[in-house]
mmCIF file of C-alpha atoms in Angstrom:
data_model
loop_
_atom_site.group_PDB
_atom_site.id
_atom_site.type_symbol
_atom_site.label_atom_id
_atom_site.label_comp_id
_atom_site.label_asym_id
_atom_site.label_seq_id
_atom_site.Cartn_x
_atom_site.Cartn_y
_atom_site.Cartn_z
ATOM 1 C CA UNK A 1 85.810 68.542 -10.537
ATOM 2 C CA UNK A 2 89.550 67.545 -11.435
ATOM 3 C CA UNK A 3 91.861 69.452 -9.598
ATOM 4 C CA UNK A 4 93.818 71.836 -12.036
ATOM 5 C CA UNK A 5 97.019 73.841 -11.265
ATOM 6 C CA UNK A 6 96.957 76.913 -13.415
ATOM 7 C CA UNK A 7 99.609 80.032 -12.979
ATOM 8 C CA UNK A 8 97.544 83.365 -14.112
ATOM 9 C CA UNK A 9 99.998 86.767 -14.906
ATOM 10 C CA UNK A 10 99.241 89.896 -15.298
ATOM 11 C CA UNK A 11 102.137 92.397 -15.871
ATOM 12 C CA UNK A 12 102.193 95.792 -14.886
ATOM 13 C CA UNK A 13 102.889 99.138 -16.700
ATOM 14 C CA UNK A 14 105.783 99.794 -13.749
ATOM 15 C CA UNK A 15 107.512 95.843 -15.202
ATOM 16 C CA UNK A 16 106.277 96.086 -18.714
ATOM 17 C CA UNK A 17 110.263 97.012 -19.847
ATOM 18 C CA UNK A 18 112.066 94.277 -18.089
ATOM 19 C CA UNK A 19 113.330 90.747 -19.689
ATOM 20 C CA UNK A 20 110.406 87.793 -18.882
ATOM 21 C CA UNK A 21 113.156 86.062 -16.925
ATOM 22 C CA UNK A 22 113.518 89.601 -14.577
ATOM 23 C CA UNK A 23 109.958 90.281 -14.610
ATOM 24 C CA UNK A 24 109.296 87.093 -12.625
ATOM 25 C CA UNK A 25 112.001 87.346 -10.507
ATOM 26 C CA UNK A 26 110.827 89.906 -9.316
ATOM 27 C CA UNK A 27 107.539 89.185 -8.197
ATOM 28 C CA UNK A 28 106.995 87.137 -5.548
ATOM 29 C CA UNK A 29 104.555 83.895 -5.529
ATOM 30 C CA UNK A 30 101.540 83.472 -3.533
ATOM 31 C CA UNK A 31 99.739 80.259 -3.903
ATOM 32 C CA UNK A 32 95.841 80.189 -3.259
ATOM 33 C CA UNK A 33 93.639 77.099 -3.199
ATOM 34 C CA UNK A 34 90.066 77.500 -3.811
ATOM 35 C CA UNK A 35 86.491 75.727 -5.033
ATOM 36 C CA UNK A 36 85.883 79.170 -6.906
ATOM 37 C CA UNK A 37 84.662 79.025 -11.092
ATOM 38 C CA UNK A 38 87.592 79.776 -13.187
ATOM 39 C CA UNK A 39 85.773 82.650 -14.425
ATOM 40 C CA UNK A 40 86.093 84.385 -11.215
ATOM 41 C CA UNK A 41 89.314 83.099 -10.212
ATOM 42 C CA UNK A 42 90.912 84.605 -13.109
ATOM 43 C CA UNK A 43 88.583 87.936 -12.282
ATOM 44 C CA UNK A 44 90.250 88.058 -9.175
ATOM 45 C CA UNK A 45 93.723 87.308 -9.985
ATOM 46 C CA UNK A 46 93.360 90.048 -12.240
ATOM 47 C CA UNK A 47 92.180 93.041 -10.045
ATOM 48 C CA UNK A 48 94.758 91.914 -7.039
ATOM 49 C CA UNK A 49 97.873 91.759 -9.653
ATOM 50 C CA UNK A 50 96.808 95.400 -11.194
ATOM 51 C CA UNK A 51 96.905 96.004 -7.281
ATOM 52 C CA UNK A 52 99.389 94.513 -6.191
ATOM 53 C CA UNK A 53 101.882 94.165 -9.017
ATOM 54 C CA UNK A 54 105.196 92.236 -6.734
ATOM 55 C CA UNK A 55 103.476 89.348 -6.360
ATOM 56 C CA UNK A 56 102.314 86.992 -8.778
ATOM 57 C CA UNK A 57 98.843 85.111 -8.039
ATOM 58 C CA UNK A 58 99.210 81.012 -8.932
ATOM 59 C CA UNK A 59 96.271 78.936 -7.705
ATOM 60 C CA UNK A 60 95.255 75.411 -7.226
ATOM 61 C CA UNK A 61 91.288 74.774 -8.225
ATOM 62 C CA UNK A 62 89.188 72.225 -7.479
ATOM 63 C CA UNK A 63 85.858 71.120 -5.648
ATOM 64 C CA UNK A 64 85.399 71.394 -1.998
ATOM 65 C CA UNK A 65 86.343 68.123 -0.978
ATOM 66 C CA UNK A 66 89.750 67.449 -2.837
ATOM 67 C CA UNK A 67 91.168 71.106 -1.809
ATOM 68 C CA UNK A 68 89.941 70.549 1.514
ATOM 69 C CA UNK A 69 91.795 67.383 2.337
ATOM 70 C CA UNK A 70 94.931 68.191 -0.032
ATOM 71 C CA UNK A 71 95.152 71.571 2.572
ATOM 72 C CA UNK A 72 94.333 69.213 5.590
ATOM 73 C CA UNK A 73 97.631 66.705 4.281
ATOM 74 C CA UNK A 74 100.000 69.107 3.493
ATOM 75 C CA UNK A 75 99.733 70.305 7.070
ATOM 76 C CA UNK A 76 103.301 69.312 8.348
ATOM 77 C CA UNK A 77 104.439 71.111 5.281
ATOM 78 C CA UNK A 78 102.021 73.891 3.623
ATOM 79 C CA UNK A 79 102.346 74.625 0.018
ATOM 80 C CA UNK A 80 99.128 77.513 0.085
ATOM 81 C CA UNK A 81 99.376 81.115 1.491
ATOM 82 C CA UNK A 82 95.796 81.302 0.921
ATOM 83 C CA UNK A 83 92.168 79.577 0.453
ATOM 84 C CA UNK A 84 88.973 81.308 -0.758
ATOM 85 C CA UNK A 85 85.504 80.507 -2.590
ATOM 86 C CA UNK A 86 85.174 77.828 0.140
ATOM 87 C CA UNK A 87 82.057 76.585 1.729
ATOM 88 C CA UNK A 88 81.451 77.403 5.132
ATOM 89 C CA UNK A 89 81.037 73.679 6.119
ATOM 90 C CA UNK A 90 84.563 73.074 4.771
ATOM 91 C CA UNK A 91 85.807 76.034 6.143
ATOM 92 C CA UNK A 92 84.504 75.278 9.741
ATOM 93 C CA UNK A 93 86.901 71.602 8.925
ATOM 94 C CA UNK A 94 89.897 73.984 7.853
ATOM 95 C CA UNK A 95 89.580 75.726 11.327
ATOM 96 C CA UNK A 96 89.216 72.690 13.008
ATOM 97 C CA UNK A 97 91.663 70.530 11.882
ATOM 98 C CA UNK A 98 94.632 73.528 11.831
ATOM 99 C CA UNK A 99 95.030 75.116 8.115
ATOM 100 C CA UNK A 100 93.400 78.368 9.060
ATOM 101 C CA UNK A 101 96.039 80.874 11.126
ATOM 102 C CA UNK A 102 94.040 83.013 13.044
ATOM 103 C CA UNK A 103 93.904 87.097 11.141
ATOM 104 C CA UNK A 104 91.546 89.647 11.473
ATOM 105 C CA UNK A 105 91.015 91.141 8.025
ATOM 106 C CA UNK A 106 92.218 94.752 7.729
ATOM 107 C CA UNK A 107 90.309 97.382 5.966
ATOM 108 C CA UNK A 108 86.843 95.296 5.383
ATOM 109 C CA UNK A 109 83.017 96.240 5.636
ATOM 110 C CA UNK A 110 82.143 92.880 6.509
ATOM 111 C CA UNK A 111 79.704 92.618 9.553
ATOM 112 C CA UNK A 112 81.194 90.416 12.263
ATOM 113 C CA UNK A 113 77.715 87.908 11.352
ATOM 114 C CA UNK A 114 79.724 86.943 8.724
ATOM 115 C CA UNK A 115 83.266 86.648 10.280
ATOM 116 C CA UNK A 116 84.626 83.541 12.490
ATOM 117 C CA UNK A 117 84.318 84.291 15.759
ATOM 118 C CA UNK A 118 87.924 83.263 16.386
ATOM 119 C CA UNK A 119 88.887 85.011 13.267
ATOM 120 C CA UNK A 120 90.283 82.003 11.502
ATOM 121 C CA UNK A 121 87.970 82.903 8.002
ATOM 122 C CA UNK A 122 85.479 85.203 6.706
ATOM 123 C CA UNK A 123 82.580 84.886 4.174
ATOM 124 C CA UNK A 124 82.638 87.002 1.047
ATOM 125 C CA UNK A 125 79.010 86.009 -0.242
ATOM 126 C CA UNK A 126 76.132 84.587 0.511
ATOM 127 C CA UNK A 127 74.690 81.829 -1.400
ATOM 128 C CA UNK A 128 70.743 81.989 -1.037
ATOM 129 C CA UNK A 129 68.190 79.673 -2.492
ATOM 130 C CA UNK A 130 64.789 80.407 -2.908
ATOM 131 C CA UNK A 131 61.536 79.392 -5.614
ATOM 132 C CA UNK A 132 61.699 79.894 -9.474
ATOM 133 C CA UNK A 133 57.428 79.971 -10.528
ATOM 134 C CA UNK A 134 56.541 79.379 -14.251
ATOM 135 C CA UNK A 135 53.889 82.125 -14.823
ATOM 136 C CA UNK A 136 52.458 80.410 -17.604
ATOM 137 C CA UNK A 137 52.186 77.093 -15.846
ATOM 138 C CA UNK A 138 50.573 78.526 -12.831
ATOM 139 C CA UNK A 139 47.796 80.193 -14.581
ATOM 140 C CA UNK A 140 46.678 77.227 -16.676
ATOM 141 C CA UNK A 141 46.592 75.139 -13.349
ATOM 142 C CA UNK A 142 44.850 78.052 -11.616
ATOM 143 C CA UNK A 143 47.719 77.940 -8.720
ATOM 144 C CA UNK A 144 49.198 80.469 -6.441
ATOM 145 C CA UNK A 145 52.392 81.259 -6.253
ATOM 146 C CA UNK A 146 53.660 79.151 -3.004
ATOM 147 C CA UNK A 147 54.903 81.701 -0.735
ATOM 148 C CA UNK A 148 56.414 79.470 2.207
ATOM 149 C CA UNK A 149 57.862 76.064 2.682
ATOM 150 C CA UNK A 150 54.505 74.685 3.975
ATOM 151 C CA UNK A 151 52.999 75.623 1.099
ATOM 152 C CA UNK A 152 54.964 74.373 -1.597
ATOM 153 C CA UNK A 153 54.338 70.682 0.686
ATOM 154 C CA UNK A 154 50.660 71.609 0.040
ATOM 155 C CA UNK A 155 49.346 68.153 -2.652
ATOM 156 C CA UNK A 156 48.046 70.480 -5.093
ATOM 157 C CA UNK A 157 51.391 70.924 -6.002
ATOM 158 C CA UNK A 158 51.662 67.311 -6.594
ATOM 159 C CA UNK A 159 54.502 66.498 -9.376
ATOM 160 C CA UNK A 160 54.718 70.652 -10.221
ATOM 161 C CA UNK A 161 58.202 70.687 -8.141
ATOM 162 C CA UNK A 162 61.458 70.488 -9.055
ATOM 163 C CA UNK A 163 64.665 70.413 -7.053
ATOM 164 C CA UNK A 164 68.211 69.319 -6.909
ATOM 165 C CA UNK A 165 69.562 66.231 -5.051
ATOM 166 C CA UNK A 166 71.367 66.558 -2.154
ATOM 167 C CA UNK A 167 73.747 63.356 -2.850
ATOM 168 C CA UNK A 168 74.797 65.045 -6.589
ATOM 169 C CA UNK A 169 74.264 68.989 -5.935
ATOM 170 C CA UNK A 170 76.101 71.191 -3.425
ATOM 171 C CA UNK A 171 72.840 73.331 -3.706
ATOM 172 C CA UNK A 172 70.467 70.216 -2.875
ATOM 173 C CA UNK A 173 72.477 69.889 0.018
ATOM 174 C CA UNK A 174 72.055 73.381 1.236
ATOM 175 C CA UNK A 175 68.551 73.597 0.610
ATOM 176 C CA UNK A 176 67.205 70.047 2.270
ATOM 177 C CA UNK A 177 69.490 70.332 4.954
ATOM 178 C CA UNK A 178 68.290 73.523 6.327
ATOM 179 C CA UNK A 179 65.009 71.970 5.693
ATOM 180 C CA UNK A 180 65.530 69.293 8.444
ATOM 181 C CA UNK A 181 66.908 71.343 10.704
ATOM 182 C CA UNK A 182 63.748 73.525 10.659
ATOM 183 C CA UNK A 183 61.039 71.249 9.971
ATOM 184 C CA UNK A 184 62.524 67.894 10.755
ATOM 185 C CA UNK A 185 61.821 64.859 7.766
ATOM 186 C CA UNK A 186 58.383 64.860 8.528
ATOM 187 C CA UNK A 187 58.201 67.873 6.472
ATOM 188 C CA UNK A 188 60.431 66.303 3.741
ATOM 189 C CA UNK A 189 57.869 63.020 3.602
ATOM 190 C CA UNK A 190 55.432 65.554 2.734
ATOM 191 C CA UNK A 191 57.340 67.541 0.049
ATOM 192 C CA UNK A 192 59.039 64.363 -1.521
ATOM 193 C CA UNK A 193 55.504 63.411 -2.740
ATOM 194 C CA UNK A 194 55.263 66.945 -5.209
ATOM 195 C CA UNK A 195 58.588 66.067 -6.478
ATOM 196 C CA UNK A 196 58.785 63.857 -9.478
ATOM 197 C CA UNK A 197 62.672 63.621 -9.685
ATOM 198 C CA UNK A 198 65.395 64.860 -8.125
ATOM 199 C CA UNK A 199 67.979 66.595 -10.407
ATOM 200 C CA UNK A 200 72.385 66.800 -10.769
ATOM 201 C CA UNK A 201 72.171 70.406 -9.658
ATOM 202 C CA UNK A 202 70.133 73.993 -8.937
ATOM 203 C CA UNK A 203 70.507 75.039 -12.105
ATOM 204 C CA UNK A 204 68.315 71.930 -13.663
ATOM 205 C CA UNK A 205 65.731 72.530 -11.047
ATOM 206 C CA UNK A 206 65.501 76.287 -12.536
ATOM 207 C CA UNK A 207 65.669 75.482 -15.996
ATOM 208 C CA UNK A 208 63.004 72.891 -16.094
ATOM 209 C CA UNK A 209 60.305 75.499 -14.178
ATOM 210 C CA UNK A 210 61.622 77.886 -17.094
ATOM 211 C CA UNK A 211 60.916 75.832 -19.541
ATOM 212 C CA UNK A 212 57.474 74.871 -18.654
ATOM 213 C CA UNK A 213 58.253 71.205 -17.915
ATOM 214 C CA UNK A 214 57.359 71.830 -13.817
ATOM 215 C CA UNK A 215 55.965 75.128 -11.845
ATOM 216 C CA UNK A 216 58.706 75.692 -9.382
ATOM 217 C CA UNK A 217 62.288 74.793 -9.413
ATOM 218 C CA UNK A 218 64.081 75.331 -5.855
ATOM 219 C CA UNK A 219 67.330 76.847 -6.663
ATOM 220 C CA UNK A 220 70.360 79.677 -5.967
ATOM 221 C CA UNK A 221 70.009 83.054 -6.278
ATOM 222 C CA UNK A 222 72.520 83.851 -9.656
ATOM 223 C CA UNK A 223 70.479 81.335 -11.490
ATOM 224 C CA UNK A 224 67.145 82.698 -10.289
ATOM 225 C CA UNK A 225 68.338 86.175 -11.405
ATOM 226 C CA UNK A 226 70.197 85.038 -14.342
ATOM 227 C CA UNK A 227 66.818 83.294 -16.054
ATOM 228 C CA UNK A 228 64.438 86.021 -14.689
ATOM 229 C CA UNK A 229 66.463 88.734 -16.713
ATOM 230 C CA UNK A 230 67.028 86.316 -19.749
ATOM 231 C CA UNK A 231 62.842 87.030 -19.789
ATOM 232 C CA UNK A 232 61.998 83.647 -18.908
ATOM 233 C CA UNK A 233 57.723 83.434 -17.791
ATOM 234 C CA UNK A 234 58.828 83.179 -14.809
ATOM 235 C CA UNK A 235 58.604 84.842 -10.931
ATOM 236 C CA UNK A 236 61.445 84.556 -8.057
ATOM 237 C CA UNK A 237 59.796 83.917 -4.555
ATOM 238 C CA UNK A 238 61.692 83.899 -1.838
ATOM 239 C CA UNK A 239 59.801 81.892 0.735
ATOM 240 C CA UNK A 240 59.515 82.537 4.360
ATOM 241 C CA UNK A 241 62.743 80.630 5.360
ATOM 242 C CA UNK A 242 66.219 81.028 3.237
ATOM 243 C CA UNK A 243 68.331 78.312 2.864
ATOM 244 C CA UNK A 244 71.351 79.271 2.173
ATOM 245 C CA UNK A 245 75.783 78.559 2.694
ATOM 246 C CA UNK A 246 78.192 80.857 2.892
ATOM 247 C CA UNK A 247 81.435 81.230 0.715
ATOM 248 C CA UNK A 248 84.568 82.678 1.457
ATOM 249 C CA UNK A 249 88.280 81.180 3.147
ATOM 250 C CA UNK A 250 91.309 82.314 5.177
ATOM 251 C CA UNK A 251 95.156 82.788 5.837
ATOM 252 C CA UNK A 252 97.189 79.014 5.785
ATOM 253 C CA UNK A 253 98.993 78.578 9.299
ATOM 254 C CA UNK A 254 102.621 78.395 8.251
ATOM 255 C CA UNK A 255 102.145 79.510 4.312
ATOM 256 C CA UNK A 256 105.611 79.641 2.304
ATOM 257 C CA UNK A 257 104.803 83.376 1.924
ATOM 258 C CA UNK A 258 102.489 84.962 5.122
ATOM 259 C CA UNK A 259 103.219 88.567 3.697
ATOM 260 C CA UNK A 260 101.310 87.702 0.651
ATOM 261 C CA UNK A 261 98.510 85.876 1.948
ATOM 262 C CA UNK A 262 97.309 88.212 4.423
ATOM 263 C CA UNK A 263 97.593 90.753 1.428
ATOM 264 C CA UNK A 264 95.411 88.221 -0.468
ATOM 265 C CA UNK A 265 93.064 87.872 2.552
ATOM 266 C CA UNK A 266 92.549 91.185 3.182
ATOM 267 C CA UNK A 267 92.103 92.186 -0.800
ATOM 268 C CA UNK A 268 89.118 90.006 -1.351
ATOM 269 C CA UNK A 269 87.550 91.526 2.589
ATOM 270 C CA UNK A 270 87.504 94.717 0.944
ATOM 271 C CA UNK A 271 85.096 96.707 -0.861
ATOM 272 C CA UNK A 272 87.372 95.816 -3.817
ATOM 273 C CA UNK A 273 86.964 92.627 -3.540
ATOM 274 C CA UNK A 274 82.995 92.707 -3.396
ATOM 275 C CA UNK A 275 83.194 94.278 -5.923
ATOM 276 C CA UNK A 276 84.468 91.484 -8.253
ATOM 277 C CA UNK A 277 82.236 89.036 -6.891
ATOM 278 C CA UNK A 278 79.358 91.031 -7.540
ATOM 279 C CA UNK A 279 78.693 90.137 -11.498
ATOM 280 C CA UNK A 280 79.021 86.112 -10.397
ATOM 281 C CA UNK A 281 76.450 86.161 -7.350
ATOM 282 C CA UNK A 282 73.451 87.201 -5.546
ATOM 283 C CA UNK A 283 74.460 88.543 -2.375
ATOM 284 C CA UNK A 284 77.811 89.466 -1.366
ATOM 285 C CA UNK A 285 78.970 90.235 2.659
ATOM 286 C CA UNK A 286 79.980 93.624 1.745
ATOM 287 C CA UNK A 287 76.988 96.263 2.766
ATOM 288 C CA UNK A 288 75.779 97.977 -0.071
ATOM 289 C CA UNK A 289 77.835 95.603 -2.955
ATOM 290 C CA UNK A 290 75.490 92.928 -4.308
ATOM 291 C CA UNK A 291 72.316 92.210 -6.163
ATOM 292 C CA UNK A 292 69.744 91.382 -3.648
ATOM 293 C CA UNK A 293 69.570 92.814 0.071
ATOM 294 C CA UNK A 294 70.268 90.632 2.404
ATOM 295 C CA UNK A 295 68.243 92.879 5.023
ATOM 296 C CA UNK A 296 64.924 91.886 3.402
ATOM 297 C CA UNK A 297 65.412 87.881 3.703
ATOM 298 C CA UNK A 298 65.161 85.467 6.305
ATOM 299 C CA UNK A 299 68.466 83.208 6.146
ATOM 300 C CA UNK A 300 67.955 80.152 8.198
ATOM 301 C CA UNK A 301 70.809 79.922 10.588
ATOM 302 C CA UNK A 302 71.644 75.896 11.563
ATOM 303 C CA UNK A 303 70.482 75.131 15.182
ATOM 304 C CA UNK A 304 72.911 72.028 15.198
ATOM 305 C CA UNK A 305 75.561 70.551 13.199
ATOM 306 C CA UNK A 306 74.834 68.417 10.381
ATOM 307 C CA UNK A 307 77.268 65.288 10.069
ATOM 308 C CA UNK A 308 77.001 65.319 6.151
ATOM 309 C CA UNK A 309 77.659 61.566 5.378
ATOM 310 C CA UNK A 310 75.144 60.399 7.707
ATOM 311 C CA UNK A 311 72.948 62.927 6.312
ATOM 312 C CA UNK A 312 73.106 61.875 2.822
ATOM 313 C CA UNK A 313 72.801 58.122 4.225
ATOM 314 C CA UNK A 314 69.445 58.799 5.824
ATOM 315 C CA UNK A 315 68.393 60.570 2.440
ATOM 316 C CA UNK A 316 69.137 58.218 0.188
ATOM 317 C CA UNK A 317 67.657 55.275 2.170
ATOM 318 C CA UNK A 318 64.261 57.430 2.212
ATOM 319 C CA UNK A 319 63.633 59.173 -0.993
ATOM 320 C CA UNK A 320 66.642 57.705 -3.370
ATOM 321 C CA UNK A 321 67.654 54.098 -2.389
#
């Protein structure tokens, strides 16, 4: 994704009758860098203006990567108060390499499972991935719904599978590298031979089992629930082990304005916050904000850190080269 620079206003009632020139003179900047969809960045810019209407929300977008090392360069000399909508392997990199000030969120519900242990960043959602079944599809074939990982590997599910790449799709990535860490690629040998293709992304995966063209696409929970209610022939399974990557970010050591980004920090910790995230994912960190409980599902937690570009080496030398 291009990195975009993109200043979003909202005036308040209390600055409504003030000259433009006055109005923004009076609010002070905060600058937040983030991997979030517009959509919600503007959703969120919104609600923490109407909330907090001195300081004026202006935000740097992008994928993962780019914001990650523009924050990591800029370290003699930060231009961001604020990152968020970051995935947890970048934000363990933030910690590491010194953009993330240590801050313990003030006023959140968030369990401490999903908090730093240092307190240098805290997740706002959970990402979870899980099985999208064409009804239709398994009938004809006389299948069952695979309920677990081993399963789905099972050869009468030969060429019925669908799933994203993990050297194109953030969500391909989640998904196959939990599976190695559980199973090991012995177990991926096995699966690779029910998968015809690999796709760009989760949401392909899903739409092809939707339409028909495959049984199960492997994907993320907002597009499972998103084609489920759109009345798709189609069930969500949840299998017995969750992939899934957490989202969320943290206070910049040495931000041009600290005031303002622990006010941002702490704003999207809240209820509040969870509360805007809720329409644009599955599962947010929040207890009792969110449209699936995370209580009920077995998230796979990494037993050992996963050096990403060797990862995707070994990968595409086996299933892609």
């Amino acid at each position: 994704m291009r990195t975009t620079r993109r200043s979003l206003l909202a005036a308040s009632p209390a600055l409504l009758g003030l000259p433009a020139i006055a109005r923004s003179q009076a609010r002070r900047p905060i600058m937040v860098y983030s991997a979030v969809a517009e959509p919600i960045h503007e959703a969120v810019v919104k609600a923490f203006e109407a909330a907090h209407p001195q300081f004026e929300v202006k935000g740097v977008l992008g994928s993962n990567g780019p914001i990650t090392a523009r924050a990591v360069a800029e370290r003699g000399n930060p231009q961001a108060d604020a990152m968020y909508s970051m995935n947890i392997f970048f934000m363990e990199q933030l910690k590491r390499q010194g953009v993330f000030a240590p801050y313990a969120v003030r006023g959140s519900q968030i369990a401490e499972a999903f908090r730093d242990s240092d307190d240098f960043f805290v997740s706002h959602w959970i990402t979870v991935n899980g099985f999208l079944v064409n009804t239709r599809v398994a009938e004809a074939r006389t299948l069952p719904f695979p309920q677990t990982w081993e399963q789905l590997a099972d050869p009468r599910y030969k060429g019925l599978v669908s799933a994203p790449s993990p050297v194109k799709s953030g969500t391909g990535l989640t998904v196959f590298t939990a599976l190695v860490d559980a199973f090991g690629w012995e177990y991926l040998d096995r699966l690779h031979r029910n998968i015809p293709a690999y796709g760009s992304g989760g949401s392909v995966a899903a739409r092809q089992a939707a339409a028909g063209e495959l049984m199960v696409g492997i994907t993320f929970d907002t597009t499972l629930l998103e084609l489920k209610a759109a009345g798709a022939p189609v069930e969500i399974v949840f299998p017995d082990m969750i992939p899934n990557v957490s989202e969320g970010g943290g206070l910049v050591a040495r931000g041009p304005n600290p005031e303002g980004g622990k006010l941002f920090v702490d704003f999207l910790a809240s209820p509040a916050g969870a509360a805007i995230f809720k329409p644009f994912t599955g599962a947010t960190t929040t207890p009792g904000v969110g449209n699936l409980d995370l209580a009920k599902l077995n998230l796979w937690k990494m037993q050992r850190p996963v050096d990403l570009d060797a990862f995707r080496r070994e990968w595409a030398r086996r299933y892609e080269a």
